[in-house]
Amino acid sequence: LQLVRHMHDRLGVMKKIENMITEKDIDSAVKILRGGGVVVFPTETAYGLAADAKNAEAVEKVRDIKGRDQEKAFPVIAADMQMIEEMAGVSGPFAGLAQKHWPGALTMILPVIGEGLSPGVVRDGTVAVRISSHPVSQALSKGLGSPIVSTSANRGGAGVCYSIDCVRQQLSDEPDLYLDGGELIPEPPSTIVTVDDYGYPEVIRQGSIEI
């Protein structure tokens, strides 16, 4: 019963978000992303910062806003499986996890096989990627035709934000655009899975999805 209520509340929030953020808003956000800008947007877990994952200057702008360590790579969101397969290798048990949990709050650290990603989203030849279940996240990546950086919209070390007001208090006018999806239901961050020494999935952060 609790699960049913949670899903009902979740669907209500998603419908509200779609009503608040229009196609015109998405178009404006995509134009900003194409121009190397940074957009605050709602995800299925919290508010995030988006930028074109193939634009090195845009990715570094996100790093400056967050005050994040240069050695840490940003995760990305892709619109669909085709976009992921063009940049990363998904095989074996990872393909099974993708089929079961995507779209959803599962981030997989996969080997990069394509070209064009910013160095700021690549670490040791891998990229952390997911297909978001949030319609705004998907629309931004699909509209851009490229994966987007997706990192929590807060200063490094500060708490994550579930409302636009919270983000504005931390980041002020540094992002180029805010997409207000209303008050989000607090959710754990995405679960992160990497590759162990034998080529199998290893959970390095247990989050919204239990694996």
mmCIF file of C-alpha atoms in Angstrom:
data_model
loop_
_atom_site.group_PDB
_atom_site.id
_atom_site.type_symbol
_atom_site.label_atom_id
_atom_site.label_comp_id
_atom_site.label_asym_id
_atom_site.label_seq_id
_atom_site.Cartn_x
_atom_site.Cartn_y
_atom_site.Cartn_z
ATOM 1 C CA LEU A 1 0.000 0.000 0.000
ATOM 2 C CA GLN A 2 2.856 2.375 0.831
ATOM 3 C CA LEU A 3 4.431 1.637 -2.565
ATOM 4 C CA VAL A 4 1.138 2.356 -4.331
ATOM 5 C CA ARG A 5 0.771 5.655 -2.474
ATOM 6 C CA HIS A 6 4.362 6.583 -3.268
ATOM 7 C CA MET A 7 3.853 5.861 -6.970
ATOM 8 C CA HIS A 8 0.603 7.855 -6.955
ATOM 9 C CA ASP A 9 2.364 10.834 -5.348
ATOM 10 C CA ARG A 10 5.268 10.472 -7.751
ATOM 11 C CA LEU A 11 3.011 10.472 -10.800
ATOM 12 C CA GLY A 12 1.206 13.524 -9.466
ATOM 13 C CA VAL A 13 4.475 15.407 -9.096
ATOM 14 C CA MET A 14 5.630 14.364 -12.578
ATOM 15 C CA LYS A 15 2.368 15.615 -14.096
ATOM 16 C CA LYS A 16 2.758 18.896 -12.214
ATOM 17 C CA ILE A 17 6.314 19.291 -13.493
ATOM 18 C CA GLU A 18 5.297 18.684 -17.088
ATOM 19 C CA ASN A 19 2.563 21.300 -16.718
ATOM 20 C CA MET A 20 4.932 23.866 -15.204
ATOM 21 C CA ILE A 21 7.748 23.458 -17.734
ATOM 22 C CA THR A 22 6.525 24.005 -21.285
ATOM 23 C CA GLU A 23 7.948 22.980 -24.644
ATOM 24 C CA LYS A 24 8.924 26.619 -25.121
ATOM 25 C CA ASP A 25 10.915 26.451 -21.873
ATOM 26 C CA ILE A 26 12.683 23.310 -23.111
ATOM 27 C CA ASP A 27 13.468 24.978 -26.447
ATOM 28 C CA SER A 28 14.968 27.974 -24.630
ATOM 29 C CA ALA A 29 17.040 25.669 -22.432
ATOM 30 C CA VAL A 30 18.323 23.689 -25.413
ATOM 31 C CA LYS A 31 19.415 26.916 -27.138
ATOM 32 C CA ILE A 32 21.362 27.894 -24.038
ATOM 33 C CA LEU A 33 22.988 24.456 -23.857
ATOM 34 C CA ARG A 34 23.989 24.681 -27.529
ATOM 35 C CA GLY A 35 25.580 28.049 -26.783
ATOM 36 C CA GLY A 36 27.719 26.614 -24.010
ATOM 37 C CA GLY A 37 25.463 27.703 -21.160
ATOM 38 C CA VAL A 38 24.428 26.020 -17.919
ATOM 39 C CA VAL A 39 20.829 25.170 -17.014
ATOM 40 C CA VAL A 40 19.285 24.243 -13.661
ATOM 41 C CA PHE A 41 16.715 21.488 -14.191
ATOM 42 C CA PRO A 42 14.679 18.905 -12.239
ATOM 43 C CA THR A 43 15.635 15.230 -12.248
ATOM 44 C CA GLU A 44 14.060 12.149 -10.652
ATOM 45 C CA THR A 45 16.297 12.611 -7.596
ATOM 46 C CA ALA A 46 16.974 16.366 -7.086
ATOM 47 C CA TYR A 47 17.688 19.555 -9.016
ATOM 48 C CA GLY A 48 20.723 19.331 -11.280
ATOM 49 C CA LEU A 49 23.079 21.413 -13.380
ATOM 50 C CA ALA A 50 23.085 20.626 -17.098
ATOM 51 C CA ALA A 51 25.615 21.488 -19.802
ATOM 52 C CA ASP A 52 26.602 20.022 -23.163
ATOM 53 C CA ALA A 53 28.832 17.063 -22.248
ATOM 54 C CA LYS A 54 30.756 17.563 -25.510
ATOM 55 C CA ASN A 55 31.571 21.212 -24.834
ATOM 56 C CA ALA A 56 34.706 21.414 -22.680
ATOM 57 C CA GLU A 57 34.209 25.098 -21.805
ATOM 58 C CA ALA A 58 30.611 24.501 -20.735
ATOM 59 C CA VAL A 59 31.633 21.568 -18.544
ATOM 60 C CA GLU A 60 34.316 23.685 -16.883
ATOM 61 C CA LYS A 61 31.705 26.385 -16.277
ATOM 62 C CA VAL A 62 29.702 23.820 -14.301
ATOM 63 C CA ARG A 63 32.867 22.966 -12.351
ATOM 64 C CA ASP A 64 33.423 26.637 -11.522
ATOM 65 C CA ILE A 65 29.821 27.059 -10.350
ATOM 66 C CA LYS A 66 30.028 24.053 -8.060
ATOM 67 C CA GLY A 67 33.611 24.682 -6.963
ATOM 68 C CA ARG A 68 34.385 21.051 -7.700
ATOM 69 C CA ASP A 69 37.786 19.343 -7.683
ATOM 70 C CA GLN A 70 39.437 19.176 -11.119
ATOM 71 C CA GLU A 71 40.148 15.449 -10.737
ATOM 72 C CA LYS A 72 36.490 14.479 -10.415
ATOM 73 C CA ALA A 73 34.595 13.730 -13.629
ATOM 74 C CA PHE A 74 30.939 14.690 -13.989
ATOM 75 C CA PRO A 75 28.261 12.067 -14.710
ATOM 76 C CA VAL A 76 26.075 12.487 -17.788
ATOM 77 C CA ILE A 77 22.493 11.816 -18.845
ATOM 78 C CA ALA A 78 21.648 10.467 -22.300
ATOM 79 C CA ALA A 79 18.271 10.620 -24.026
ATOM 80 C CA ASP A 80 18.187 6.980 -25.071
ATOM 81 C CA MET A 81 20.142 3.755 -25.520
ATOM 82 C CA GLN A 82 21.300 4.660 -29.019
ATOM 83 C CA MET A 83 23.016 7.778 -27.694
ATOM 84 C CA ILE A 84 24.756 5.742 -24.998
ATOM 85 C CA GLU A 85 25.929 3.042 -27.402
ATOM 86 C CA GLU A 86 27.544 5.724 -29.568
ATOM 87 C CA MET A 87 29.802 6.802 -26.697
ATOM 88 C CA ALA A 88 30.157 3.835 -24.320
ATOM 89 C CA GLY A 89 30.379 0.060 -24.339
ATOM 90 C CA VAL A 90 27.373 -1.706 -22.798
ATOM 91 C CA SER A 91 27.801 -5.465 -22.769
ATOM 92 C CA GLY A 92 27.208 -8.608 -20.717
ATOM 93 C CA PRO A 93 25.625 -8.051 -17.296
ATOM 94 C CA PHE A 94 25.641 -4.288 -17.855
ATOM 95 C CA ALA A 95 23.250 -4.701 -20.769
ATOM 96 C CA GLY A 96 20.941 -6.652 -18.450
ATOM 97 C CA LEU A 97 21.065 -3.911 -15.822
ATOM 98 C CA ALA A 98 20.367 -1.290 -18.482
ATOM 99 C CA GLN A 99 17.353 -3.202 -19.770
ATOM 100 C CA LYS A 100 15.976 -3.645 -16.249
ATOM 101 C CA HIS A 101 16.624 -0.214 -14.721
ATOM 102 C CA TRP A 102 16.805 2.366 -17.551
ATOM 103 C CA PRO A 103 15.223 4.846 -17.690
ATOM 104 C CA GLY A 104 15.891 5.292 -13.993
ATOM 105 C CA ALA A 105 18.260 6.371 -11.236
ATOM 106 C CA LEU A 106 21.056 3.930 -12.081
ATOM 107 C CA THR A 107 24.418 5.362 -13.126
ATOM 108 C CA MET A 108 26.827 2.927 -14.778
ATOM 109 C CA ILE A 109 30.522 3.626 -15.243
ATOM 110 C CA LEU A 110 31.254 2.319 -18.737
ATOM 111 C CA PRO A 111 34.254 2.318 -21.098
ATOM 112 C CA VAL A 112 34.264 5.186 -23.597
ATOM 113 C CA ILE A 113 34.257 3.956 -27.188
ATOM 114 C CA GLY A 114 33.235 7.062 -29.115
ATOM 115 C CA GLU A 115 34.841 10.458 -29.549
ATOM 116 C CA GLY A 116 33.849 13.990 -28.695
ATOM 117 C CA LEU A 117 33.116 13.858 -24.968
ATOM 118 C CA SER A 118 34.627 16.633 -22.885
ATOM 119 C CA PRO A 119 37.627 15.573 -20.742
ATOM 120 C CA GLY A 120 35.575 16.802 -17.782
ATOM 121 C CA VAL A 121 33.187 13.827 -18.041
ATOM 122 C CA VAL A 122 35.830 11.156 -18.747
ATOM 123 C CA ARG A 123 38.019 9.500 -16.138
ATOM 124 C CA ASP A 124 40.510 6.727 -16.891
ATOM 125 C CA GLY A 125 38.765 6.017 -20.188
ATOM 126 C CA THR A 126 35.302 5.659 -18.634
ATOM 127 C CA VAL A 127 32.130 7.749 -18.415
ATOM 128 C CA ALA A 128 29.408 7.630 -15.741
ATOM 129 C CA VAL A 129 26.076 7.627 -17.567
ATOM 130 C CA ARG A 130 22.379 6.987 -17.145
ATOM 131 C CA ILE A 131 19.094 7.418 -18.980
ATOM 132 C CA SER A 132 16.940 9.523 -16.673
ATOM 133 C CA SER A 133 13.314 8.662 -16.047
ATOM 134 C CA HIS A 134 12.482 12.359 -15.722
ATOM 135 C CA PRO A 135 10.785 13.852 -18.823
ATOM 136 C CA VAL A 136 12.670 17.162 -18.578
ATOM 137 C CA SER A 137 16.047 15.427 -18.352
ATOM 138 C CA GLN A 138 15.233 13.316 -21.390
ATOM 139 C CA ALA A 139 13.884 16.298 -23.335
ATOM 140 C CA LEU A 140 17.046 18.357 -22.777
ATOM 141 C CA SER A 141 19.377 15.610 -23.994
ATOM 142 C CA LYS A 142 17.105 14.693 -26.905
ATOM 143 C CA GLY A 143 16.700 18.325 -27.962
ATOM 144 C CA LEU A 144 20.429 18.923 -27.789
ATOM 145 C CA GLY A 145 21.171 15.672 -29.610
ATOM 146 C CA SER A 146 23.970 15.051 -27.154
ATOM 147 C CA PRO A 147 24.483 13.764 -23.608
ATOM 148 C CA ILE A 148 24.288 16.423 -20.919
ATOM 149 C CA VAL A 149 26.282 16.851 -17.749
ATOM 150 C CA SER A 150 24.079 16.044 -14.777
ATOM 151 C CA THR A 151 25.429 16.977 -11.370
ATOM 152 C CA SER A 152 23.520 18.157 -8.329
ATOM 153 C CA ALA A 153 22.720 21.883 -8.372
ATOM 154 C CA ASN A 154 24.591 22.962 -5.253
ATOM 155 C CA ARG A 155 27.975 24.177 -4.101
ATOM 156 C CA GLY A 156 30.503 21.426 -3.516
ATOM 157 C CA GLY A 157 29.984 20.041 -0.029
ATOM 158 C CA ALA A 158 26.583 21.715 0.445
ATOM 159 C CA GLY A 159 23.261 19.908 0.641
ATOM 160 C CA VAL A 160 21.366 18.894 -2.493
ATOM 161 C CA CYS A 161 18.308 20.947 -3.466
ATOM 162 C CA TYR A 162 14.714 19.869 -4.046
ATOM 163 C CA SER A 163 13.400 23.363 -4.864
ATOM 164 C CA ILE A 164 14.439 26.251 -7.085
ATOM 165 C CA ASP A 165 14.612 28.578 -4.066
ATOM 166 C CA CYS A 166 17.218 26.312 -2.479
ATOM 167 C CA VAL A 167 19.304 26.357 -5.663
ATOM 168 C CA ARG A 168 19.057 30.141 -6.017
ATOM 169 C CA GLN A 169 20.227 30.622 -2.444
ATOM 170 C CA GLN A 170 23.397 28.670 -3.225
ATOM 171 C CA LEU A 171 24.111 29.566 -6.855
ATOM 172 C CA SER A 172 22.408 32.951 -7.322
ATOM 173 C CA ASP A 173 22.554 34.078 -10.980
ATOM 174 C CA GLU A 174 25.589 31.982 -12.003
ATOM 175 C CA PRO A 175 23.544 29.451 -14.057
ATOM 176 C CA ASP A 176 22.182 30.856 -17.320
ATOM 177 C CA LEU A 177 18.638 29.524 -16.894
ATOM 178 C CA TYR A 178 16.436 27.990 -14.197
ATOM 179 C CA LEU A 179 13.742 25.459 -15.152
ATOM 180 C CA ASP A 180 11.344 25.453 -12.216
ATOM 181 C CA GLY A 181 9.754 22.036 -11.769
ATOM 182 C CA GLY A 182 8.272 22.882 -8.385
ATOM 183 C CA GLU A 183 9.054 21.181 -5.088
ATOM 184 C CA LEU A 184 10.517 17.722 -5.734
ATOM 185 C CA ILE A 185 9.976 14.694 -3.534
ATOM 186 C CA PRO A 186 13.324 14.058 -1.784
ATOM 187 C CA GLU A 187 14.890 10.900 -3.187
ATOM 188 C CA PRO A 188 18.271 9.231 -2.629
ATOM 189 C CA PRO A 189 20.859 9.872 -5.379
ATOM 190 C CA SER A 190 21.288 7.419 -8.224
ATOM 191 C CA THR A 191 22.878 4.050 -7.547
ATOM 192 C CA ILE A 192 26.364 3.870 -9.088
ATOM 193 C CA VAL A 193 27.762 0.667 -10.587
ATOM 194 C CA THR A 194 31.302 0.175 -11.854
ATOM 195 C CA VAL A 195 33.316 -2.733 -13.288
ATOM 196 C CA ASP A 196 35.229 -5.014 -10.921
ATOM 197 C CA ASP A 197 38.543 -6.700 -11.717
ATOM 198 C CA TYR A 198 36.717 -9.580 -13.416
ATOM 199 C CA GLY A 199 34.531 -7.434 -15.657
ATOM 200 C CA TYR A 200 31.373 -7.738 -13.573
ATOM 201 C CA PRO A 201 29.223 -4.996 -12.020
ATOM 202 C CA GLU A 202 30.234 -3.715 -8.594
ATOM 203 C CA VAL A 203 28.022 -1.312 -6.630
ATOM 204 C CA ILE A 204 30.056 1.619 -5.324
ATOM 205 C CA ARG A 205 27.080 3.700 -4.142
ATOM 206 C CA GLN A 206 23.747 2.233 -3.168
ATOM 207 C CA GLY A 207 21.086 4.810 -3.940
ATOM 208 C CA SER A 208 17.540 4.957 -5.273
ATOM 209 C CA ILE A 209 17.780 1.539 -6.937
ATOM 210 C CA GLU A 210 18.795 -1.489 -4.844
ATOM 211 C CA ILE A 211 21.248 -3.819 -6.594
#
